[in-house]
Coordinates of C-alpha atoms and ligand atoms in Angstrom, one line a residue:
M7 CA -44.9 8.5 56.9
C8 CA -45.0 7.8 53.2
G9 CA -43.3 5.2 51.1
I10 CA -40.5 5.6 48.6
V11 CA -39.3 3.4 45.9
G12 CA -36.7 3.7 43.1
Y13 CA -35.3 1.7 40.2
I14 CA -32.4 1.9 37.8
G15 CA -32.1 -0.7 35.1
D16 CA -33.5 -1.9 31.8
R17 CA -36.8 -3.5 32.8
D18 CA -40.2 -1.9 32.8
L19 CA -39.6 1.0 35.1
T20 CA -43.1 2.2 35.4
S21 CA -44.5 -1.1 36.4
I22 CA -41.7 -1.7 38.9
L23 CA -42.4 1.7 40.5
L24 CA -46.2 1.3 40.5
V25 CA -46.1 -2.2 42.0
G26 CA -43.6 -1.1 44.6
L27 CA -45.9 1.8 45.5
E28 CA -48.9 -0.5 45.8
R29 CA -46.9 -2.6 48.3
L30 CA -45.9 0.5 50.2
S31 CA -49.4 1.9 50.3
Y32 CA -49.7 0.7 53.9
R33 CA -47.5 3.7 54.7
G34 CA -50.0 6.2 53.4
Y35 CA -52.4 6.6 50.5
D36 CA -53.2 10.3 50.2
S37 CA -51.5 10.7 46.8
A38 CA -48.9 8.9 44.6
G39 CA -46.4 10.0 42.0
I40 CA -43.4 9.0 40.0
A41 CA -40.5 10.9 38.3
V42 CA -38.6 9.3 35.5
I43 CA -35.5 10.3 33.6
S44 CA -35.7 9.4 29.9
D45 CA -33.1 10.6 27.4
G46 CA -31.7 12.9 30.0
E47 CA -35.1 14.6 30.5
L48 CA -37.1 14.5 33.8
S49 CA -40.8 13.9 33.7
C50 CA -43.2 13.6 36.6
W51 CA -46.7 12.3 37.1
K52 CA -48.7 12.5 40.3
K53 CA -52.3 12.2 41.4
P54 CA -54.1 12.8 44.7
G55 CA -55.9 9.7 46.1
K56 CA -54.9 6.1 46.1
I57 CA -52.4 4.4 43.8
H58 CA -55.0 3.3 41.5
A59 CA -55.7 6.9 40.5
L60 CA -52.1 7.2 39.3
N61 CA -52.3 3.7 37.7
E62 CA -55.4 5.0 35.7
A63 CA -53.7 8.1 34.7
L64 CA -50.7 6.2 33.3
K65 CA -52.4 3.2 31.9
N66 CA -52.3 4.2 28.2
M67 CA -49.0 5.9 28.3
I68 CA -45.7 4.4 27.2
I69 CA -43.1 5.7 29.6
Q70 CA -39.5 5.0 28.5
G71 CA -36.6 5.5 30.9
Q72 CA -34.1 3.7 33.0
V73 CA -34.1 5.8 36.1
G74 CA -37.1 6.5 38.3
I75 CA -38.4 7.2 41.7
G76 CA -41.9 6.9 43.2
H77 CA -43.8 8.0 46.3
T78 CA -47.0 7.2 48.2
R79 CA -47.9 9.9 50.6
W80 CA -49.5 10.3 54.0
A81 CA -49.9 14.1 54.3
T82 CA -48.0 15.8 57.0
H83 CA -47.5 19.3 55.6
G84 CA -50.2 20.6 53.2
E85 CA -53.4 18.9 52.1
P86 CA -53.4 15.8 50.0
N87 CA -53.7 17.4 46.6
E88 CA -51.6 17.2 43.4
V89 CA -49.3 20.1 44.1
N90 CA -48.4 18.7 47.5
A91 CA -47.9 15.2 46.1
H92 CA -44.4 13.9 45.7
P93 CA -42.1 13.8 43.7
Q94 CA -41.4 17.5 44.5
L95 CA -39.6 19.3 41.8
S96 CA -37.0 22.0 41.9
Q97 CA -37.6 25.5 40.5
S98 CA -36.1 24.5 37.2
R99 CA -38.1 21.2 37.3
R100 CA -34.8 19.4 36.6
V101 CA -34.4 17.8 40.0
A102 CA -37.0 15.6 41.7
V103 CA -37.1 14.3 45.2
V104 CA -39.3 11.8 47.1
H105 CA -39.2 12.0 50.9
N106 CA -40.4 10.0 53.9
G107 CA -40.1 11.9 57.2
I108 CA -40.5 15.4 58.5
I109 CA -38.1 18.4 58.1
E110 CA -38.4 20.3 61.4
N111 CA -36.5 23.4 60.4
Y112 CA -38.3 23.8 57.0
L113 CA -39.9 27.1 57.8
E114 CA -36.6 28.7 58.6
L115 CA -35.0 27.2 55.5
K116 CA -37.9 28.2 53.4
S117 CA -37.7 31.9 54.4
K118 CA -34.0 31.9 53.8
L119 CA -34.4 30.4 50.3
K120 CA -37.3 32.8 49.6
K121 CA -35.0 35.7 50.3
E122 CA -32.6 34.3 47.7
G123 CA -35.5 34.3 45.2
H124 CA -36.8 30.8 45.4
I125 CA -40.4 30.4 44.6
F126 CA -42.3 27.6 46.3
L127 CA -45.4 26.0 44.9
S128 CA -46.4 23.6 47.6
Q129 CA -47.1 23.6 51.3
T130 CA -44.8 20.7 51.9
D131 CA -41.6 20.6 53.9
T132 CA -40.2 18.4 51.2
E133 CA -40.1 21.1 48.6
I134 CA -37.3 22.9 50.4
I135 CA -35.1 19.8 50.1
V136 CA -35.2 19.8 46.4
H137 CA -34.6 23.6 46.2
L138 CA -31.6 23.2 48.5
I139 CA -30.2 20.4 46.4
E140 CA -30.6 22.4 43.2
R141 CA -28.9 25.4 45.0
Y142 CA -25.9 23.2 45.8
L143 CA -25.9 21.3 42.5
Q144 CA -22.6 22.0 40.7
D145 CA -20.7 18.9 39.8
D146 CA -22.3 15.7 40.9
L147 CA -25.7 15.1 42.5
E148 CA -24.3 13.3 45.5
S149 CA -22.3 16.3 46.7
A150 CA -25.4 18.5 46.4
V151 CA -27.4 15.9 48.4
E152 CA -24.7 15.7 51.0
L153 CA -24.6 19.5 51.5
A154 CA -28.4 19.8 51.6
A155 CA -28.6 17.0 54.2
K156 CA -26.3 19.0 56.5
D157 CA -28.9 21.8 56.6
L158 CA -31.8 19.6 57.4
V159 CA -33.1 18.9 60.9
G160 CA -35.6 16.1 61.3
S161 CA -36.2 12.7 59.9
L162 CA -35.7 11.9 56.3
A163 CA -35.3 9.1 53.8
I164 CA -34.9 10.7 50.4
A165 CA -34.3 9.6 46.9
V166 CA -33.2 12.2 44.3
V167 CA -32.8 12.2 40.5
A168 CA -31.5 15.1 38.4
E169 CA -31.2 15.8 34.7
A170 CA -27.7 17.2 35.4
D171 CA -26.5 13.7 36.6
P172 CA -29.1 11.5 34.9
D173 CA -27.6 8.0 35.4
K174 CA -28.1 7.6 39.1
I175 CA -30.4 7.8 42.0
V176 CA -28.9 9.4 45.1
V177 CA -30.5 8.4 48.5
Y178 CA -29.9 9.6 52.0
K179 CA -31.2 8.3 55.3
K180 CA -31.6 9.8 58.7
G181 CA -34.4 8.6 60.9
S182 CA -36.7 7.0 58.3
P183 CA -36.0 3.5 56.9
L184 CA -34.4 2.9 53.6
V185 CA -33.0 -0.2 51.9
I186 CA -31.0 -0.9 48.7
G187 CA -32.0 -3.9 46.6
V188 CA -29.0 -5.2 44.8
G189 CA -29.7 -6.8 41.4
K190 CA -27.7 -7.8 38.3
G191 CA -27.4 -4.8 35.9
E192 CA -30.1 -3.1 37.9
N193 CA -30.6 -1.8 41.4
Y194 CA -33.5 -0.7 43.6
I195 CA -34.2 1.4 46.6
A196 CA -37.3 1.3 48.9
S197 CA -38.7 2.2 52.3
D198 CA -39.0 -1.5 52.9
V199 CA -37.9 -4.8 51.5
N200 CA -41.4 -5.9 50.6
A201 CA -41.7 -3.3 47.9
I202 CA -38.9 -4.9 45.9
I203 CA -38.6 -8.5 47.3
S204 CA -40.2 -10.0 44.1
H205 CA -37.2 -8.6 42.2
T206 CA -34.3 -9.2 44.6
K207 CA -33.6 -10.7 47.9
N208 CA -30.2 -9.1 48.3
I209 CA -30.7 -6.2 50.6
I210 CA -28.6 -3.5 52.2
Y211 CA -30.1 -1.8 55.2
L212 CA -28.9 1.8 55.3
D213 CA -28.1 3.3 58.7
D214 CA -28.7 6.9 59.7
G215 CA -26.3 9.4 58.2
E216 CA -25.6 7.2 55.1
L217 CA -25.8 8.4 51.6
A218 CA -25.8 6.0 48.6
I219 CA -25.3 6.5 44.9
I220 CA -27.2 4.0 43.0
E221 CA -26.2 3.2 39.4
K222 CA -27.3 0.5 37.0
N223 CA -24.2 -1.7 37.6
N224 CA -22.9 -0.3 40.8
Y225 CA -23.7 1.3 44.1
T226 CA -21.6 3.3 46.5
I227 CA -22.4 4.0 50.1
K228 CA -20.8 6.9 52.0
R229 CA -20.8 8.1 55.5
N230 CA -19.3 11.6 56.2
G231 CA -18.0 11.7 52.6
K232 CA -16.1 8.4 53.0
I233 CA -16.9 5.3 51.1
I234 CA -17.9 2.4 53.4
N235 CA -18.6 -1.3 52.8
K236 CA -21.8 -2.7 54.0
E237 CA -22.9 -6.3 54.2
I238 CA -25.5 -7.5 51.7
Q239 CA -28.1 -9.5 53.6
T240 CA -30.2 -12.1 51.9
V241 CA -33.7 -12.0 53.1
K242 CA -35.2 -15.4 53.7
W243 CA -38.8 -14.8 53.1
D244 CA -40.8 -14.6 49.9
A245 CA -43.1 -12.0 48.5
V246 CA -46.4 -12.5 50.1
I247 CA -49.1 -11.9 47.7
S248 CA -52.2 -11.3 49.6
D249 CA -55.6 -11.4 48.0
K250 CA -59.1 -11.0 49.3
N251 CA -59.8 -14.7 48.8
G252 CA -63.4 -14.1 47.9
Y253 CA -64.1 -11.7 50.8
E254 CA -65.4 -8.3 50.0
H255 CA -62.6 -6.6 52.0
Y256 CA -59.2 -7.5 53.4
M257 CA -60.5 -6.6 56.8
L258 CA -63.3 -9.1 56.7
K259 CA -60.9 -11.8 55.4
E260 CA -58.5 -10.9 58.3
I261 CA -61.3 -11.1 60.9
Y262 CA -62.2 -14.6 59.5
E263 CA -58.6 -15.7 59.6
Q264 CA -58.3 -15.2 63.4
A265 CA -59.0 -18.8 64.4
I266 CA -56.2 -19.9 61.9
V267 CA -53.8 -17.4 63.4
V268 CA -54.4 -18.6 66.9
R269 CA -53.9 -22.3 65.8
K270 CA -50.7 -21.3 64.1
L271 CA -49.3 -19.5 67.2
I272 CA -50.2 -22.5 69.4
S273 CA -48.5 -24.9 67.0
K274 CA -45.4 -22.7 66.7
Y275 CA -44.9 -21.9 70.3
L276 CA -46.2 -24.9 72.2
Q277 CA -44.4 -28.2 72.1
N278 CA -45.2 -31.0 74.5
N279 CA -47.1 -28.5 76.6
K280 CA -44.0 -26.3 77.0
V281 CA -43.7 -22.8 75.6
H282 CA -40.7 -22.3 73.2
F283 CA -39.8 -19.0 71.7
K284 CA -36.9 -19.7 69.2
S285 CA -36.3 -16.0 68.3
L286 CA -36.5 -14.7 71.9
K287 CA -32.7 -14.6 72.2
L288 CA -32.8 -13.6 75.9
D289 CA -31.8 -16.6 77.9
K290 CA -33.9 -18.1 80.6
E291 CA -31.7 -17.0 83.5
E292 CA -31.8 -13.4 82.2
L293 CA -35.6 -13.5 82.0
A294 CA -36.0 -15.0 85.4
K295 CA -34.1 -12.2 86.9
I296 CA -36.3 -9.4 85.5
K297 CA -37.7 -7.2 88.2
R298 CA -39.7 -4.8 86.1
F299 CA -41.3 -4.6 82.6
I300 CA -42.1 -1.4 80.8
I301 CA -44.3 -2.0 77.8
Q302 CA -44.5 0.7 75.2
A303 CA -46.7 0.7 72.0
C304 CA -49.2 2.7 70.1
G305 CA -52.9 2.3 69.2
T306 CA -54.2 -1.2 69.1
S307 CA -50.8 -2.5 70.1
W308 CA -50.9 -0.4 73.2
H309 CA -54.3 -2.0 74.0
S310 CA -52.5 -5.4 73.8
G311 CA -49.9 -4.0 76.2
L312 CA -52.6 -3.1 78.7
L313 CA -53.7 -6.7 78.8
G314 CA -50.1 -7.8 78.9
K315 CA -49.8 -5.9 82.2
Y316 CA -52.8 -7.6 83.8
L317 CA -51.5 -11.0 82.8
I318 CA -47.8 -10.5 83.7
E319 CA -48.6 -9.0 87.1
K320 CA -51.3 -11.5 88.0
Y321 CA -49.4 -14.6 87.1
T322 CA -45.7 -13.7 87.5
R323 CA -45.9 -10.9 90.1
I324 CA -43.4 -8.8 88.1
P325 CA -44.4 -5.1 88.2
T326 CA -45.3 -3.9 84.7
E327 CA -45.9 -0.5 83.4
V328 CA -47.5 0.3 80.1
D329 CA -46.8 3.5 78.2
I330 CA -48.0 5.0 74.9
S331 CA -44.7 5.2 73.0
S332 CA -45.0 8.9 72.3
E333 CA -45.3 9.5 76.0
F334 CA -42.7 7.1 77.2
R335 CA -40.0 8.9 75.1
Y336 CA -40.6 12.2 76.9
R337 CA -40.9 11.1 80.5
D338 CA -37.9 10.8 82.7
I339 CA -37.9 7.1 83.1
I340 CA -36.3 5.5 86.2
T341 CA -33.6 3.3 84.9
E342 CA -32.6 1.5 88.1
G343 CA -32.9 -2.2 88.6
N344 CA -33.2 -5.2 86.4
K345 CA -35.7 -4.2 83.8
I346 CA -36.8 -4.8 80.2
V347 CA -38.5 -2.6 77.8
V348 CA -41.1 -4.4 75.8
A349 CA -42.2 -3.0 72.4
I350 CA -45.3 -4.2 70.7
S351 CA -45.8 -3.5 67.0
Q352 CA -47.6 -5.1 64.1
S353 CA -45.6 -3.2 61.4
G354 CA -42.3 -3.0 63.3
E355 CA -41.9 0.4 61.8
T356 CA -44.0 2.7 64.1
A357 CA -41.7 5.7 64.5
D358 CA -42.6 6.4 68.1
T359 CA -42.2 2.8 69.2
L360 CA -38.9 2.6 67.3
A361 CA -37.6 5.8 68.8
C362 CA -38.4 4.4 72.3
I363 CA -36.4 1.3 71.6
R364 CA -33.4 3.5 70.7
E365 CA -34.0 5.6 73.8
A366 CA -34.3 2.6 76.0
K367 CA -31.1 1.0 74.6
S368 CA -29.2 4.2 75.1
K369 CA -30.2 3.9 78.8
F370 CA -29.0 0.3 78.8
F371 CA -32.4 -1.4 78.9
K372 CA -32.7 -4.7 77.1
V373 CA -35.5 -4.6 74.5
L374 CA -37.9 -7.4 73.8
S375 CA -40.4 -6.9 71.0
F376 CA -43.6 -8.5 69.8
V377 CA -43.5 -7.9 66.1
N378 CA -45.5 -9.2 63.1
V379 CA -43.3 -8.0 60.2
K380 CA -40.0 -9.8 60.0
G381 CA -37.1 -7.8 58.9
S382 CA -38.8 -4.6 60.1
S383 CA -36.7 -1.9 61.9
I384 CA -38.1 -3.0 65.3
D385 CA -37.4 -6.6 64.6
R386 CA -33.8 -5.8 63.7
E387 CA -33.1 -3.4 66.5
S388 CA -34.5 -5.4 69.4
D389 CA -32.5 -7.7 71.6
G390 CA -35.1 -10.4 71.5
V391 CA -38.3 -10.8 69.4
I392 CA -41.5 -12.8 69.7
Y393 CA -43.1 -12.9 66.3
T394 CA -46.9 -12.6 66.3
H395 CA -47.2 -14.6 63.1
S396 CA -50.5 -13.3 61.9
G397 CA -49.4 -13.1 58.3
P398 CA -49.7 -9.9 56.2
E399 CA -52.4 -7.6 57.6
I400 CA -53.5 -5.4 54.8
G401 CA -56.7 -3.8 56.2
V402 CA -55.5 -0.6 57.9
A403 CA -57.4 -1.3 61.0
S404 CA -55.7 -4.0 63.0
T405 CA -57.8 -7.1 63.7
K406 CA -56.1 -10.5 63.4
N407 CA -52.8 -9.2 64.6
Y408 CA -54.4 -7.8 67.8
V409 CA -55.7 -11.3 68.6
A410 CA -52.2 -12.6 67.7
Q411 CA -50.6 -10.1 70.1
L412 CA -52.9 -11.1 72.9
V413 CA -52.2 -14.8 72.4
S414 CA -48.5 -14.2 72.2
L415 CA -48.5 -12.2 75.3
Y416 CA -50.5 -14.9 77.1
L417 CA -47.9 -17.5 76.0
F418 CA -45.1 -15.2 77.1
M419 CA -46.8 -14.8 80.5
V420 CA -47.0 -18.6 80.9
H421 CA -43.4 -19.0 79.9
L422 CA -42.4 -16.4 82.5
G423 CA -44.6 -17.9 85.1
I424 CA -42.8 -21.3 84.7
L425 CA -39.4 -19.6 84.8
K426 CA -40.3 -17.7 88.0
W427 CA -42.0 -20.7 89.6
T428 CA -45.2 -18.7 90.0
L429 CA -47.1 -21.2 87.9
D430 CA -47.1 -24.9 88.5
E431 CA -47.4 -27.6 86.0
E432 CA -51.0 -28.4 86.8
K433 CA -52.1 -24.7 86.4
V434 CA -50.2 -24.4 83.2
D435 CA -51.9 -27.5 81.8
V436 CA -55.3 -26.0 82.5
M437 CA -54.3 -22.6 81.0
L438 CA -52.9 -24.1 77.8
N439 CA -56.0 -26.4 77.4
N440 CA -58.2 -23.4 77.6
L441 CA -56.1 -21.6 75.1
R442 CA -56.3 -24.5 72.7
R443 CA -60.1 -24.2 72.7
L444 CA -60.0 -20.6 71.4
P445 CA -60.0 -21.3 67.6
E446 CA -63.1 -23.3 67.8
Q447 CA -64.7 -20.6 70.0
I448 CA -63.7 -17.9 67.6
D449 CA -65.3 -19.8 64.7
K450 CA -68.5 -20.0 66.7
I451 CA -68.6 -16.3 67.2
L452 CA -68.1 -15.7 63.5
Q453 CA -71.3 -17.7 62.9
Q454 CA -73.2 -14.8 64.4
T455 CA -72.4 -12.4 61.6
D456 CA -76.0 -11.9 60.4
H457 CA -77.1 -11.0 63.9
I458 CA -74.2 -8.5 64.2
K459 CA -75.2 -7.0 60.8
K460 CA -78.7 -6.3 62.1
I461 CA -77.3 -4.6 65.2
A462 CA -75.0 -2.6 63.0
K463 CA -77.9 -1.4 60.9
K464 CA -79.9 -0.5 63.9
Y465 CA -77.2 1.8 65.4
A466 CA -75.3 3.0 62.3
K467 CA -77.0 6.4 62.4
S468 CA -75.9 7.1 66.0
K469 CA -73.7 10.2 66.4
E470 CA -71.5 8.6 69.1
F471 CA -70.9 5.5 71.1
I472 CA -69.4 4.6 74.5
F473 CA -67.7 1.3 75.2
V474 CA -67.2 0.1 78.8
G475 CA -65.5 -2.9 80.4
R476 CA -63.7 -3.8 83.5
G477 CA -60.4 -5.4 84.3
V478 CA -59.0 -7.4 81.4
N479 CA -61.9 -6.0 79.3
Y480 CA -61.1 -2.4 79.8
P481 CA -58.6 -2.7 77.0
T482 CA -61.3 -4.4 75.0
A483 CA -63.5 -1.4 75.5
L484 CA -60.7 0.9 74.2
E485 CA -60.1 -1.4 71.2
G486 CA -63.8 -1.6 70.3
A487 CA -64.1 2.2 70.4
L488 CA -60.9 2.6 68.3
K489 CA -62.2 0.2 65.7
L490 CA -65.5 2.0 65.4
K491 CA -63.8 5.5 65.2
E492 CA -61.3 4.6 62.6
L493 CA -63.7 2.6 60.3
S494 CA -66.9 4.6 60.5
Y495 CA -65.7 8.1 61.7
I496 CA -68.3 7.9 64.5
H497 CA -66.9 9.3 67.7
A498 CA -66.5 6.6 70.2
A499 CA -64.8 6.5 73.6
G500 CA -63.8 3.5 75.8
Y501 CA -63.9 3.7 79.6
P502 CA -63.4 1.5 82.5
A503 CA -67.0 0.9 83.5
G504 CA -66.4 2.1 87.0
E505 CA -65.3 5.5 85.7
L506 CA -68.7 6.2 84.0
K507 CA -70.1 7.9 87.1
H508 CA -67.1 10.2 87.4
G509 CA -68.1 12.1 84.4
P510 CA -68.9 10.3 81.1
I511 CA -72.4 9.3 82.5
A512 CA -73.4 12.9 81.7
L513 CA -73.3 11.9 78.0
I514 CA -76.0 9.3 78.4
D515 CA -79.4 9.8 76.9
E516 CA -81.8 7.8 74.8
N517 CA -79.7 8.4 71.7
L518 CA -76.4 7.0 73.0
P519 CA -75.5 3.4 72.4
V520 CA -73.3 2.0 75.1
V521 CA -71.4 -1.2 74.3
C522 CA -70.9 -3.1 77.6
I523 CA -68.4 -5.9 77.7
A524 CA -69.8 -8.1 80.4
P525 CA -68.7 -11.8 80.1
Q526 CA -68.6 -14.0 83.2
S527 CA -65.9 -12.6 85.4
E528 CA -65.0 -11.6 88.9
T529 CA -66.5 -8.2 88.1
Y530 CA -69.6 -9.4 86.4
D531 CA -71.9 -8.1 89.2
K532 CA -70.3 -4.7 89.1
M533 CA -70.8 -4.6 85.4
I534 CA -74.5 -5.4 85.8
S535 CA -74.7 -2.4 88.2
N536 CA -73.0 -0.2 85.7
I537 CA -75.4 -1.4 82.9
Q538 CA -78.3 -0.6 85.2
E539 CA -77.0 2.9 85.7
I540 CA -76.9 3.3 81.9
R541 CA -80.4 2.0 81.5
A542 CA -81.7 4.2 84.2
R543 CA -80.6 7.1 82.1
K544 CA -82.2 5.6 79.0
G545 CA -78.9 4.7 77.3
K546 CA -79.1 1.9 74.8
T547 CA -77.1 -1.1 75.9
I548 CA -75.4 -3.5 73.5
V549 CA -73.9 -6.2 75.8
I550 CA -71.2 -8.7 75.1
A551 CA -72.1 -11.6 77.4
T552 CA -71.3 -15.2 77.9
E553 CA -73.4 -17.9 76.2
G554 CA -76.1 -19.1 78.6
D555 CA -76.3 -15.8 80.5
E556 CA -80.1 -15.5 80.5
N557 CA -80.1 -12.9 83.2
I558 CA -78.5 -10.3 80.9
K559 CA -81.6 -10.2 78.7
E560 CA -83.2 -8.0 81.3
Y561 CA -80.6 -5.3 81.0
A562 CA -79.6 -5.5 77.3
D563 CA -81.2 -3.9 74.3
D564 CA -79.1 -6.2 72.2
I565 CA -76.8 -9.1 73.1
L566 CA -73.8 -10.6 71.5
Y567 CA -72.8 -13.9 73.0
I568 CA -69.3 -15.3 73.3
P569 CA -68.5 -18.8 74.4
L570 CA -67.6 -19.5 78.0
C571 CA -63.9 -19.2 78.7
P572 CA -61.7 -18.2 81.7
E573 CA -61.8 -14.4 82.3
D574 CA -58.2 -13.9 81.2
L575 CA -59.1 -15.2 77.7
T576 CA -62.3 -13.2 77.3
P577 CA -60.6 -10.2 75.6
I578 CA -59.5 -12.5 72.8
L579 CA -63.1 -13.6 72.2
A580 CA -64.9 -10.3 73.1
V581 CA -63.0 -8.2 70.6
I582 CA -64.3 -10.3 67.6
P583 CA -67.9 -9.1 67.7
L584 CA -66.7 -5.6 68.2
Q585 CA -64.5 -5.8 65.1
L586 CA -67.5 -7.0 63.1
L587 CA -69.8 -4.4 64.6
A588 CA -67.4 -1.6 63.5
Y589 CA -67.0 -3.3 60.1
Y590 CA -70.7 -3.5 59.4
I591 CA -71.5 0.0 60.7
A592 CA -68.8 1.3 58.4
L593 CA -70.3 -0.5 55.5
E594 CA -73.8 0.9 56.3
L595 CA -72.1 4.4 56.1
N596 CA -70.3 3.6 52.9
C597 CA -66.9 4.1 54.4
D598 CA -63.7 2.6 52.9
V599 CA -63.1 -0.1 55.5
D600 CA -59.7 -1.3 54.2
Q601 CA -58.2 2.2 53.8
P602 CA -60.1 4.6 56.1
R603 CA -59.5 8.3 55.5
N604 CA -56.4 10.0 57.1
L605 CA -54.9 6.8 58.3
A606 CA -51.9 4.7 57.3
K607 CA -51.0 1.1 58.2
S608 CA -47.6 2.1 59.4
V609 CA -47.1 5.4 61.2
T610 CA -43.5 6.2 60.3
V611 CA -43.5 9.8 61.6
E612 CA -43.3 10.8 65.2
Ligands
LIG706 C1 -55.6 0.5 64.8 C2 -54.2 0.5 64.3 C3 -53.2 1.4 64.9 C4 -51.9 0.6 65.2 C5 -50.8 1.6 65.7 C6 -49.5 0.9 66.0 O1 -56.4 -0.4 64.1 O2 -53.9 -0.3 63.5 O3 -53.7 2.0 66.1 O4 -52.1 -0.3 66.1 O5 -50.6 2.6 64.7 O6 -49.1 0.2 64.9 P1 -48.0 -0.9 65.0 O7 -48.6 -2.0 65.8 O8 -47.7 -1.3 63.6 O9 -46.8 -0.4 65.8

């Protein structure tokens, strides 16, 4: 994973690098560091922990210099300490590199270099890159980087500075994203546009195999040693400065923004009761002919995909498969027929999801993506895109974008149903009216926060949790369990409620809280039977039920009510108390809810 940034120019180098790193911290926050060349001399500062540790370390220092690179790390090789933090330096400490990606043949290269007398200080794969570059460094830095890149197997976006060639940053991209920001008398590089967008909107997206030499007044891009011309694209969006707006955490703010997000999606995509997706780019005829969807995504986005399958199959009768991206890539997918691969991703940068898009396109699938971040790799590489428009999601655990994905998938399903004639106008009217009621219903759920806090306090000391649901709420059970795990580090598992008796029921005793998602639905009675089975084994039941369900009181230790809505929409409402439950349990346990340990907002390694 990791984020890299670089600057060459006359402005305040340190602050440009540190602000850039802050904006890239969604890519990892295990450590941060910068390397600067000043008067031909390389200096490096790095600190384990979040960017603010580095900020603190540098706050009273005056760092001069016109060339610098920075890095925020998500540890892959070696624990997140200072030695393993980037920039990694060469043996002479005169070359520095920052790296995003994984070098797969690093052990082999390391042992070769060791035999030549190289001494390694870190456990990182990155350190071998900088040793290799120094080994090849004779005339100019770019030739050395080019030669080193040839030896490296894996994914890499690197930025390199060297005392021997002090007026440039050399970057190389293969697999991991990298952009150049073009300025006047200054230039930038970064893992993504948002790190530098407040300085320049003129962006060059590098492609795999490209090397660039970035100088103050110039930049040169090469492929296989030959200079190439690349188009400068002007990004159309502005820097989004996101603050907590008075909330204690970004996550809480984002949970509270969910009604607004749903309203925004409805107003963007519904006009005169018709669904319009401007950026879809796949024409109606093409869509109407689709015989099969294969959805692929990771984590929370995969949970959205699971609901997508229910909706698409139920209302459009198009067979739909759902894969976890890292599995899709390695299975021998059947490519016959008229099919579309659907990618779902908040960040638009998830390496596995992106790799599947490339794999799918190489097999002549069209790719449609549901993406939140505009300009991201998945956005740019898909044939058609539906934006989930949830705005910047800063909390590492996805909340508002999950709801946005569910609403977008619902609208997409309605759109398809109309195209395929599986939904008539009357039915569509009812469906859309129910959708329009959601924001108000979400706000109503958010009024129960005090009650949820009490439940969180009661169960915060539990060692593990189980979440169960059926049908459309099986994904909700998975999502509730994921939120709790990532925020509170309590082990939690989600199951289809009917599966309990096939094994997981063995876990149930008086210490195990079981969150049961049981709104009014076709499977309500079956859920009640499952809840009884849990109670018979003394499990504690926290039940998500529909307002007015008095019957449930008999079976629940604690109840969280959601307003009445059609079954297909219940996942959108039911997930909200689960997000709050995870949030408040994590607070009880003093966990860092916005940046939980070991995680990153965007998973850019496979
Ligand atoms: C969980 C979470 C992750 C992401 C997953 C995919 O709260 O945020 O599970 O959903 O890493 O990320 P995107 O959607 O950016 O592809």
